[in-house]
Short mmCIF file of N, CA and C in Angstrom, two decimals:
data_model
loop_
_atom_site.label_atom_id
_atom_site.label_comp_id
_atom_site.label_asym_id
_atom_site.label_seq_id
_atom_site.Cartn_x
_atom_site.Cartn_y
_atom_site.Cartn_z
N MET A 1 1.73 -23.27 14.33
CA MET A 1 0.46 -22.69 14.82
C MET A 1 -0.18 -23.64 15.76
N ARG A 2 -0.87 -23.16 16.92
CA ARG A 2 -1.46 -23.89 17.82
C ARG A 2 -2.74 -24.56 17.18
N ALA A 3 -3.05 -25.71 17.31
CA ALA A 3 -4.08 -26.46 16.73
C ALA A 3 -5.57 -25.79 17.06
N LYS A 4 -5.58 -25.29 18.27
CA LYS A 4 -6.88 -24.90 18.97
C LYS A 4 -7.05 -23.25 18.18
N SER A 5 -6.17 -22.62 17.62
CA SER A 5 -6.40 -21.34 17.10
C SER A 5 -6.78 -21.42 15.55
N ILE A 6 -6.69 -22.51 15.03
CA ILE A 6 -7.17 -22.77 13.62
C ILE A 6 -8.40 -23.70 13.52
N THR A 7 -8.84 -24.00 14.82
CA THR A 7 -10.19 -24.79 14.77
C THR A 7 -11.37 -23.96 14.14
N THR A 8 -12.04 -24.61 13.24
CA THR A 8 -13.15 -23.86 12.73
C THR A 8 -14.44 -24.24 13.29
N LYS A 9 -15.47 -23.39 13.13
CA LYS A 9 -16.71 -23.83 13.45
C LYS A 9 -17.72 -23.03 12.49
N ILE A 10 -18.83 -23.72 12.47
CA ILE A 10 -19.81 -23.07 11.51
C ILE A 10 -20.68 -22.03 12.23
N ASP A 11 -20.87 -20.85 11.71
CA ASP A 11 -21.89 -19.94 12.48
C ASP A 11 -22.74 -19.48 11.33
N ALA A 12 -23.66 -18.34 11.75
CA ALA A 12 -24.74 -18.01 10.80
C ALA A 12 -24.18 -17.56 9.55
N GLN A 13 -22.96 -16.99 9.47
CA GLN A 13 -22.39 -16.43 8.24
C GLN A 13 -21.46 -17.27 7.54
N GLY A 14 -21.33 -18.60 7.90
CA GLY A 14 -20.50 -19.59 7.26
C GLY A 14 -19.53 -20.01 8.26
N VAL A 15 -18.37 -20.38 7.76
CA VAL A 15 -17.07 -20.94 8.59
C VAL A 15 -16.58 -19.57 9.35
N SER A 16 -16.12 -19.98 10.62
CA SER A 16 -15.53 -18.90 11.48
C SER A 16 -14.22 -19.48 11.85
N PHE A 17 -13.17 -18.77 11.43
CA PHE A 17 -11.73 -19.32 11.68
C PHE A 17 -11.24 -18.90 13.04
N TYR A 18 -11.79 -17.92 13.58
CA TYR A 18 -11.31 -17.49 14.91
C TYR A 18 -12.23 -17.46 15.92
N ASP A 19 -11.92 -17.68 17.11
CA ASP A 19 -12.84 -17.93 18.15
C ASP A 19 -12.39 -17.06 19.37
N VAL A 20 -13.42 -16.48 20.21
CA VAL A 20 -13.04 -15.44 21.08
C VAL A 20 -12.18 -16.13 22.24
N GLU A 21 -12.54 -17.45 22.55
CA GLU A 21 -11.90 -18.16 23.72
C GLU A 21 -10.65 -18.37 23.32
N THR A 22 -10.16 -18.76 22.14
CA THR A 22 -8.78 -19.09 21.76
C THR A 22 -8.07 -18.15 20.91
N TYR A 23 -8.65 -16.97 20.65
CA TYR A 23 -7.98 -16.02 19.69
C TYR A 23 -6.52 -15.62 20.34
N ALA A 24 -5.45 -15.87 19.27
CA ALA A 24 -4.15 -15.58 19.51
C ALA A 24 -3.74 -14.62 18.42
N PRO A 25 -3.67 -13.29 18.86
CA PRO A 25 -3.19 -12.13 17.88
C PRO A 25 -2.05 -12.56 16.92
N GLU A 26 -1.07 -13.20 17.52
CA GLU A 26 0.10 -13.58 16.72
C GLU A 26 -0.03 -14.54 15.70
N GLU A 27 -1.41 -15.10 15.59
CA GLU A 27 -1.65 -16.13 14.61
C GLU A 27 -2.64 -15.62 13.64
N SER A 28 -3.11 -14.41 13.78
CA SER A 28 -4.12 -13.77 12.93
C SER A 28 -3.69 -13.27 11.58
N ILE A 29 -4.57 -13.31 10.63
CA ILE A 29 -4.13 -12.81 9.24
C ILE A 29 -3.78 -11.22 9.52
N GLY A 30 -4.36 -10.53 10.31
CA GLY A 30 -4.10 -9.21 10.42
C GLY A 30 -2.40 -8.90 10.86
N TYR A 31 -2.25 -9.88 11.80
CA TYR A 31 -0.83 -9.80 12.41
C TYR A 31 0.20 -10.12 11.37
N PHE A 32 -0.09 -11.21 10.50
CA PHE A 32 0.80 -11.57 9.51
C PHE A 32 1.02 -10.56 8.39
N MET A 33 -0.14 -9.94 7.99
CA MET A 33 -0.01 -9.01 6.95
C MET A 33 0.76 -7.82 7.47
N ARG A 34 0.41 -7.38 8.67
CA ARG A 34 0.95 -6.11 9.32
C ARG A 34 2.61 -6.46 9.28
N ARG A 35 3.07 -7.61 9.76
CA ARG A 35 4.35 -7.93 9.89
C ARG A 35 5.10 -7.96 8.52
N ILE A 36 4.41 -8.52 7.60
CA ILE A 36 4.99 -8.57 6.12
C ILE A 36 5.10 -7.24 5.53
N LEU A 37 3.99 -6.32 5.72
CA LEU A 37 4.13 -5.08 5.31
C LEU A 37 5.27 -4.25 5.88
N SER A 38 5.37 -4.35 7.23
CA SER A 38 6.34 -3.66 8.01
C SER A 38 7.93 -4.09 7.32
N THR A 39 8.02 -5.43 7.27
CA THR A 39 9.34 -5.96 6.95
C THR A 39 9.58 -5.52 5.63
N VAL A 40 8.67 -5.70 4.75
CA VAL A 40 8.96 -5.30 3.22
C VAL A 40 9.18 -3.84 3.12
N ALA A 41 8.41 -2.97 4.05
CA ALA A 41 8.66 -1.49 3.79
C ALA A 41 10.05 -1.12 4.27
N GLN A 42 10.58 -1.80 5.46
CA GLN A 42 11.84 -1.50 5.90
C GLN A 42 12.95 -1.84 4.84
N ASP A 43 12.68 -2.95 4.18
CA ASP A 43 13.67 -3.46 3.18
C ASP A 43 13.61 -2.49 1.78
N ILE A 44 12.44 -1.98 1.58
CA ILE A 44 12.43 -1.00 0.49
C ILE A 44 12.98 0.22 0.84
N GLU A 45 12.84 0.69 2.03
CA GLU A 45 13.54 2.00 2.50
C GLU A 45 14.79 1.84 2.54
N ARG A 46 15.42 0.74 3.05
CA ARG A 46 16.83 0.41 3.09
C ARG A 46 17.44 0.59 1.70
N GLU A 47 16.81 -0.04 0.64
CA GLU A 47 17.44 -0.11 -0.65
C GLU A 47 17.21 1.34 -1.39
N LEU A 48 16.17 2.09 -1.02
CA LEU A 48 15.96 3.43 -1.62
C LEU A 48 16.55 4.50 -0.99
N GLU A 49 17.29 4.31 0.23
CA GLU A 49 17.85 5.35 1.08
C GLU A 49 19.02 5.91 0.23
N HIS A 50 19.68 5.13 -0.59
CA HIS A 50 20.78 5.70 -1.21
C HIS A 50 20.37 6.81 -2.31
N GLY A 51 19.15 6.62 -2.76
CA GLY A 51 18.52 7.51 -3.74
C GLY A 51 17.95 8.67 -3.15
N GLY A 52 17.85 8.67 -1.60
CA GLY A 52 17.23 9.85 -0.81
C GLY A 52 15.63 9.62 -0.77
N LEU A 53 15.13 8.47 -1.07
CA LEU A 53 13.70 8.32 -0.92
C LEU A 53 13.40 7.50 0.42
N THR A 54 12.30 7.82 1.03
CA THR A 54 11.80 6.96 2.16
C THR A 54 10.70 6.12 1.53
N ASN A 55 10.20 5.16 2.47
CA ASN A 55 9.20 4.29 2.06
C ASN A 55 7.90 5.05 1.87
N ALA A 56 7.73 6.15 2.57
CA ALA A 56 6.52 7.14 2.40
C ALA A 56 6.60 7.84 0.98
N GLN A 57 7.62 7.99 0.57
CA GLN A 57 7.79 8.98 -0.69
C GLN A 57 7.68 8.14 -2.03
N TRP A 58 8.17 6.93 -1.98
CA TRP A 58 8.37 6.17 -3.28
C TRP A 58 6.94 6.10 -4.01
N LEU A 59 5.90 5.72 -3.33
CA LEU A 59 4.63 5.50 -4.05
C LEU A 59 4.16 6.75 -4.66
N PRO A 60 4.15 8.01 -4.06
CA PRO A 60 3.56 9.12 -4.71
C PRO A 60 4.45 9.44 -5.73
N LEU A 61 5.90 9.35 -5.75
CA LEU A 61 6.77 9.67 -6.79
C LEU A 61 6.44 8.71 -7.96
N PHE A 62 6.31 7.24 -7.59
CA PHE A 62 5.99 6.42 -8.73
C PHE A 62 4.72 6.66 -9.50
N ILE A 63 3.74 7.04 -8.69
CA ILE A 63 2.51 7.49 -9.26
C ILE A 63 2.52 8.55 -10.18
N LEU A 64 3.23 9.56 -9.84
CA LEU A 64 3.48 10.75 -10.68
C LEU A 64 4.39 10.42 -11.82
N ALA A 65 5.23 9.53 -11.63
CA ALA A 65 6.22 9.27 -12.88
C ALA A 65 5.36 8.38 -13.90
N ARG A 66 4.38 7.71 -13.51
CA ARG A 66 3.61 6.94 -14.32
C ARG A 66 2.41 7.72 -14.93
N ASP A 67 2.26 9.13 -14.58
CA ASP A 67 1.32 10.01 -15.15
C ASP A 67 -0.14 9.68 -14.91
N ARG A 68 -0.33 9.04 -13.69
CA ARG A 68 -1.65 8.45 -13.39
C ARG A 68 -2.45 9.61 -12.68
N VAL A 69 -1.94 10.70 -12.14
CA VAL A 69 -2.59 11.79 -11.61
C VAL A 69 -2.16 13.11 -12.00
N LYS A 70 -2.86 14.17 -11.86
CA LYS A 70 -2.51 15.46 -12.36
C LYS A 70 -2.46 16.50 -11.07
N THR A 71 -3.14 16.13 -10.00
CA THR A 71 -3.34 17.17 -8.84
C THR A 71 -3.08 16.50 -7.63
N GLY A 72 -2.73 17.33 -6.58
CA GLY A 72 -2.54 16.80 -5.24
C GLY A 72 -3.62 16.16 -4.57
N ALA A 73 -4.85 16.54 -5.03
CA ALA A 73 -6.04 15.65 -4.52
C ALA A 73 -6.04 14.38 -4.97
N GLU A 74 -5.84 14.29 -6.35
CA GLU A 74 -5.94 12.93 -6.88
C GLU A 74 -4.84 12.17 -6.24
N LEU A 75 -3.58 12.59 -6.09
CA LEU A 75 -2.51 11.90 -5.57
C LEU A 75 -2.89 11.36 -4.17
N ALA A 76 -3.39 12.24 -3.39
CA ALA A 76 -3.77 11.92 -2.14
C ALA A 76 -4.83 10.68 -1.98
N ARG A 77 -5.75 10.83 -2.94
CA ARG A 77 -6.84 9.74 -2.98
C ARG A 77 -6.19 8.58 -3.31
N GLU A 78 -5.23 8.50 -4.30
CA GLU A 78 -4.57 7.24 -5.00
C GLU A 78 -3.64 6.75 -3.93
N CYS A 79 -3.01 7.44 -3.09
CA CYS A 79 -2.15 7.00 -2.07
C CYS A 79 -2.82 6.68 -0.62
N GLU A 80 -4.04 6.94 -0.62
CA GLU A 80 -5.03 6.76 0.57
C GLU A 80 -4.45 7.57 1.71
N LEU A 81 -4.22 8.87 1.47
CA LEU A 81 -3.60 9.75 2.48
C LEU A 81 -4.64 10.98 2.55
N ASP A 82 -4.74 11.64 3.73
CA ASP A 82 -5.44 12.84 3.91
C ASP A 82 -4.51 13.95 3.23
N ALA A 83 -5.45 15.05 3.14
CA ALA A 83 -4.85 16.19 2.40
C ALA A 83 -3.67 16.79 3.04
N GLY A 84 -3.73 16.82 4.50
CA GLY A 84 -2.63 17.38 5.27
C GLY A 84 -1.33 16.56 5.13
N ALA A 85 -1.51 15.13 5.27
CA ALA A 85 -0.26 14.31 5.05
C ALA A 85 0.30 14.35 3.76
N MET A 86 -0.57 14.51 2.64
CA MET A 86 -0.06 14.51 1.29
C MET A 86 0.66 15.94 1.16
N THR A 87 0.03 16.99 1.73
CA THR A 87 0.81 18.30 1.53
C THR A 87 2.19 18.27 2.22
N ARG A 88 2.42 17.56 3.41
CA ARG A 88 3.68 17.53 4.03
C ARG A 88 4.57 16.69 3.21
N LEU A 89 4.13 15.46 2.63
CA LEU A 89 4.92 14.52 1.88
C LEU A 89 5.38 15.34 0.56
N LEU A 90 4.43 16.12 -0.10
CA LEU A 90 4.86 16.79 -1.23
C LEU A 90 5.83 18.05 -1.00
N ASP A 91 5.74 18.52 0.30
CA ASP A 91 6.79 19.57 0.68
C ASP A 91 8.10 18.98 0.66
N ARG A 92 8.23 17.59 1.11
CA ARG A 92 9.45 16.80 1.13
C ARG A 92 10.06 16.55 -0.26
N LEU A 93 8.98 16.32 -1.08
CA LEU A 93 9.37 15.81 -2.45
C LEU A 93 9.74 17.03 -3.32
N GLU A 94 9.22 18.00 -3.12
CA GLU A 94 9.42 19.32 -3.80
C GLU A 94 10.88 20.00 -3.38
N ALA A 95 11.15 19.66 -1.89
CA ALA A 95 12.42 20.21 -1.45
C ALA A 95 13.51 19.53 -1.79
N LYS A 96 13.35 18.17 -2.26
CA LYS A 96 14.36 17.37 -2.99
C LYS A 96 14.43 17.52 -4.37
N GLY A 97 13.60 18.39 -4.96
CA GLY A 97 13.60 18.74 -6.34
C GLY A 97 13.00 17.63 -7.29
N LEU A 98 12.04 16.87 -6.69
CA LEU A 98 11.63 15.62 -7.35
C LEU A 98 10.27 16.05 -7.99
N CYS A 99 9.64 17.06 -7.64
CA CYS A 99 8.33 17.30 -8.12
C CYS A 99 8.08 18.85 -7.96
N ARG A 100 7.14 19.47 -8.68
CA ARG A 100 6.77 20.91 -8.57
C ARG A 100 5.23 20.94 -8.55
N ARG A 101 4.88 22.00 -7.71
CA ARG A 101 3.45 22.11 -7.52
C ARG A 101 3.18 23.46 -8.11
N GLU A 102 1.93 23.68 -8.85
CA GLU A 102 1.53 24.95 -9.29
C GLU A 102 0.01 25.09 -9.13
N ARG A 103 -0.35 26.21 -8.59
CA ARG A 103 -1.89 26.34 -8.22
C ARG A 103 -2.46 26.63 -9.53
N SER A 104 -3.71 26.05 -9.67
CA SER A 104 -4.52 26.40 -10.81
C SER A 104 -4.76 27.91 -11.03
N LEU A 105 -4.92 28.26 -12.04
CA LEU A 105 -5.36 29.68 -12.32
C LEU A 105 -6.77 29.84 -12.27
N ASP A 106 -7.48 28.64 -12.64
CA ASP A 106 -8.95 28.62 -12.83
C ASP A 106 -9.54 28.22 -11.40
N ASP A 107 -8.75 27.73 -10.55
CA ASP A 107 -9.40 27.30 -9.17
C ASP A 107 -8.29 27.21 -8.14
N ARG A 108 -8.21 28.16 -7.34
CA ARG A 108 -7.20 28.13 -6.31
C ARG A 108 -6.95 26.88 -5.39
N ARG A 109 -8.12 26.09 -5.30
CA ARG A 109 -7.94 25.08 -4.53
C ARG A 109 -7.42 23.91 -5.12
N VAL A 110 -7.12 23.93 -6.39
CA VAL A 110 -6.52 22.73 -7.06
C VAL A 110 -5.01 23.10 -7.33
N VAL A 111 -4.28 22.17 -6.98
CA VAL A 111 -2.88 22.26 -7.20
C VAL A 111 -2.22 21.15 -8.12
N HIS A 112 -1.90 21.64 -9.33
CA HIS A 112 -1.38 20.62 -10.21
C HIS A 112 0.10 20.31 -9.88
N LEU A 113 0.28 19.05 -10.27
CA LEU A 113 1.79 18.50 -9.95
C LEU A 113 2.38 18.13 -11.18
N GLU A 114 3.67 18.31 -11.11
CA GLU A 114 4.68 17.90 -12.23
C GLU A 114 5.90 17.29 -11.71
N ILE A 115 6.23 16.10 -12.19
CA ILE A 115 7.45 15.40 -11.86
C ILE A 115 8.71 16.10 -12.59
N THR A 116 9.59 16.35 -11.90
CA THR A 116 10.91 16.89 -12.62
C THR A 116 11.71 15.88 -13.14
N LYS A 117 12.80 16.20 -14.00
CA LYS A 117 13.66 15.36 -14.56
C LYS A 117 14.38 14.59 -13.49
N GLU A 118 14.67 15.19 -12.32
CA GLU A 118 15.25 14.49 -11.33
C GLU A 118 14.39 13.44 -10.54
N GLY A 119 13.06 13.96 -10.43
CA GLY A 119 12.08 12.84 -10.06
C GLY A 119 11.98 11.74 -10.81
N LYS A 120 11.96 11.90 -12.20
CA LYS A 120 11.85 10.85 -13.34
C LYS A 120 13.02 9.91 -13.03
N GLN A 121 14.29 10.42 -12.96
CA GLN A 121 15.36 9.67 -12.61
C GLN A 121 15.29 8.87 -11.45
N ALA A 122 14.71 9.38 -10.30
CA ALA A 122 14.63 8.64 -9.07
C ALA A 122 13.57 7.62 -9.12
N ALA A 123 12.49 7.84 -9.84
CA ALA A 123 11.44 6.96 -10.11
C ALA A 123 11.87 5.73 -10.80
N LYS A 124 12.76 5.83 -11.65
CA LYS A 124 13.22 4.66 -12.44
C LYS A 124 13.89 3.60 -11.56
N LEU A 125 14.34 3.95 -10.44
CA LEU A 125 14.90 2.89 -9.46
C LEU A 125 13.84 2.14 -8.79
N ILE A 126 12.68 2.71 -8.59
CA ILE A 126 11.77 2.12 -7.78
C ILE A 126 11.24 0.73 -8.32
N PRO A 127 10.93 0.51 -9.66
CA PRO A 127 10.48 -0.91 -10.04
C PRO A 127 11.71 -1.85 -9.75
N GLU A 128 12.72 -1.64 -10.00
CA GLU A 128 13.90 -2.49 -9.55
C GLU A 128 13.89 -2.92 -8.14
N VAL A 129 13.81 -1.92 -7.31
CA VAL A 129 13.91 -2.26 -5.95
C VAL A 129 12.78 -2.96 -5.47
N LEU A 130 11.52 -2.70 -5.90
CA LEU A 130 10.45 -3.44 -5.54
C LEU A 130 10.42 -4.87 -5.93
N CYS A 131 10.78 -5.04 -7.27
CA CYS A 131 10.95 -6.38 -7.86
C CYS A 131 11.94 -7.30 -6.96
N ARG A 132 13.14 -6.61 -6.43
CA ARG A 132 14.02 -7.24 -5.82
C ARG A 132 13.57 -7.69 -4.46
N VAL A 133 12.92 -6.61 -3.75
CA VAL A 133 12.47 -6.99 -2.39
C VAL A 133 11.37 -7.99 -2.49
N HIS A 134 10.42 -7.92 -3.27
CA HIS A 134 9.32 -8.87 -3.29
C HIS A 134 9.72 -10.16 -3.78
N ASN A 135 10.60 -10.27 -4.72
CA ASN A 135 11.04 -11.63 -5.08
C ASN A 135 11.89 -12.20 -3.92
N ALA A 136 12.51 -11.45 -3.16
CA ALA A 136 13.15 -12.08 -1.94
C ALA A 136 12.09 -12.61 -0.92
N ALA A 137 11.12 -11.78 -0.70
CA ALA A 137 10.13 -12.28 0.08
C ALA A 137 9.32 -13.58 -0.32
N LEU A 138 9.27 -13.71 -1.65
CA LEU A 138 8.70 -14.88 -2.36
C LEU A 138 9.77 -16.03 -2.54
N SER A 139 10.81 -15.89 -1.89
CA SER A 139 11.88 -17.08 -2.29
C SER A 139 11.39 -18.29 -1.84
N GLY A 140 11.54 -19.11 -2.67
CA GLY A 140 11.09 -20.61 -2.43
C GLY A 140 9.76 -21.05 -2.81
N PHE A 141 9.09 -20.09 -3.41
CA PHE A 141 7.67 -20.17 -3.75
C PHE A 141 7.69 -20.81 -5.12
N SER A 142 6.87 -21.59 -5.61
CA SER A 142 6.68 -21.96 -7.02
C SER A 142 5.82 -20.99 -7.68
N VAL A 143 5.79 -21.03 -8.95
CA VAL A 143 4.90 -20.23 -9.82
C VAL A 143 3.37 -20.33 -9.34
N GLU A 144 3.16 -21.69 -9.19
CA GLU A 144 1.69 -21.92 -8.83
C GLU A 144 1.31 -21.49 -7.27
N GLU A 145 2.32 -21.59 -6.50
CA GLU A 145 2.13 -21.15 -5.13
C GLU A 145 1.86 -19.59 -5.17
N TRP A 146 2.64 -18.96 -5.94
CA TRP A 146 2.66 -17.50 -6.05
C TRP A 146 1.30 -17.01 -6.58
N MET A 147 0.96 -17.79 -7.67
CA MET A 147 -0.45 -17.45 -8.43
C MET A 147 -1.70 -17.75 -7.33
N THR A 148 -1.57 -18.89 -6.67
CA THR A 148 -2.49 -19.15 -5.56
C THR A 148 -2.47 -17.97 -4.51
N LEU A 149 -1.35 -17.73 -4.01
CA LEU A 149 -1.32 -16.64 -2.95
C LEU A 149 -1.93 -15.34 -3.45
N GLN A 150 -1.57 -14.94 -4.74
CA GLN A 150 -2.37 -13.75 -5.25
C GLN A 150 -3.75 -13.83 -5.24
N GLN A 151 -4.30 -15.10 -5.70
CA GLN A 151 -5.71 -15.18 -5.81
C GLN A 151 -6.46 -15.14 -4.38
N LEU A 152 -5.62 -15.70 -3.36
CA LEU A 152 -6.16 -15.87 -2.03
C LEU A 152 -6.08 -14.30 -1.38
N LEU A 153 -5.05 -13.56 -1.54
CA LEU A 153 -5.05 -12.18 -1.16
C LEU A 153 -6.07 -11.34 -1.83
N LYS A 154 -6.41 -11.69 -3.05
CA LYS A 154 -7.41 -10.89 -3.69
C LYS A 154 -8.76 -11.08 -3.08
N ARG A 155 -8.99 -12.43 -2.64
CA ARG A 155 -10.18 -12.78 -2.08
C ARG A 155 -10.36 -12.18 -0.70
N VAL A 156 -9.26 -12.06 0.09
CA VAL A 156 -9.30 -11.39 1.31
C VAL A 156 -9.49 -10.06 1.28
N LEU A 157 -8.98 -9.36 0.31
CA LEU A 157 -9.17 -8.01 0.09
C LEU A 157 -10.61 -7.57 -0.37
N HIS A 158 -11.06 -8.48 -1.28
CA HIS A 158 -12.53 -8.32 -1.65
C HIS A 158 -13.45 -8.34 -0.54
N ASN A 159 -13.38 -9.54 0.34
CA ASN A 159 -14.12 -9.60 1.47
C ASN A 159 -14.08 -8.50 2.45
N ALA A 160 -12.88 -7.99 2.68
CA ALA A 160 -12.59 -6.89 3.54
C ALA A 160 -13.33 -5.56 3.04
N GLN A 161 -13.14 -5.29 1.59
CA GLN A 161 -13.85 -4.27 0.98
C GLN A 161 -15.35 -4.27 0.98
N THR A 162 -15.90 -5.45 0.85
CA THR A 162 -17.23 -5.75 0.95
C THR A 162 -17.88 -5.40 2.14
N GLN A 163 -17.20 -5.88 3.29
CA GLN A 163 -17.61 -5.50 4.59
C GLN A 163 -17.53 -4.08 4.84
N GLN A 164 -16.53 -3.34 4.36
CA GLN A 164 -16.39 -2.04 4.50
C GLN A 164 -17.51 -1.14 3.95
N VAL A 165 -17.80 -1.59 2.68
CA VAL A 165 -19.11 -1.11 1.90
C VAL A 165 -20.36 -1.30 2.62
N SER A 166 -20.50 -2.52 3.34
CA SER A 166 -21.80 -2.82 4.02
C SER A 166 -21.92 -2.00 5.22
N ARG A 167 -20.80 -1.80 5.85
CA ARG A 167 -20.76 -0.85 7.16
C ARG A 167 -21.16 0.50 6.72
N GLN A 168 -20.58 1.02 5.57
CA GLN A 168 -20.93 2.48 5.29
C GLN A 168 -22.37 2.54 4.84
N GLU A 169 -22.92 1.55 4.08
CA GLU A 169 -24.28 1.59 3.81
C GLU A 169 -25.19 1.47 5.02
N ARG A 170 -24.95 0.79 6.10
CA ARG A 170 -25.81 0.80 7.17
C ARG A 170 -25.67 1.99 7.84
N LYS A 171 -24.65 2.62 7.75
CA LYS A 171 -24.51 4.04 8.53
C LYS A 171 -25.45 5.05 7.74
N ALA A 172 -25.48 4.97 6.58
CA ALA A 172 -26.15 5.86 5.75
C ALA A 172 -27.69 6.04 5.90
#
């Protein structure tokens, strides 16, 4: 890293790690997180492709297998996808025989989801692949470093979510 990109200064909100004058996108936390996510996603997809799953498909299938949701709307919220994207994703999972959709008899807007036997078998591979890919990405880390990294990432996530809530409250 270049020294000037990590120079800190104190501003009204506390410490400021980035400065407009010296900002280097390739040294930002957003850049590193995006690159990590992209690389890990490619590795996961490569490992799951023999099972016929894409990176976009494993999460909804895994959530269904863990019986965490019952409807398409719940699954869309859990996966942070809009209804249209979830519908297309479920079309592909259903075409592969990994899940079934059934309209509610009580409310036509509700679509109940059920994982198939084939879907359960495919979902069993997911934790093994995720563990292998994530462990490879953490190669060389000590247990203490891994625990510290988790705590730091949780703080970054908390800060980002807090800012998001603040922006939403100001809009309201």
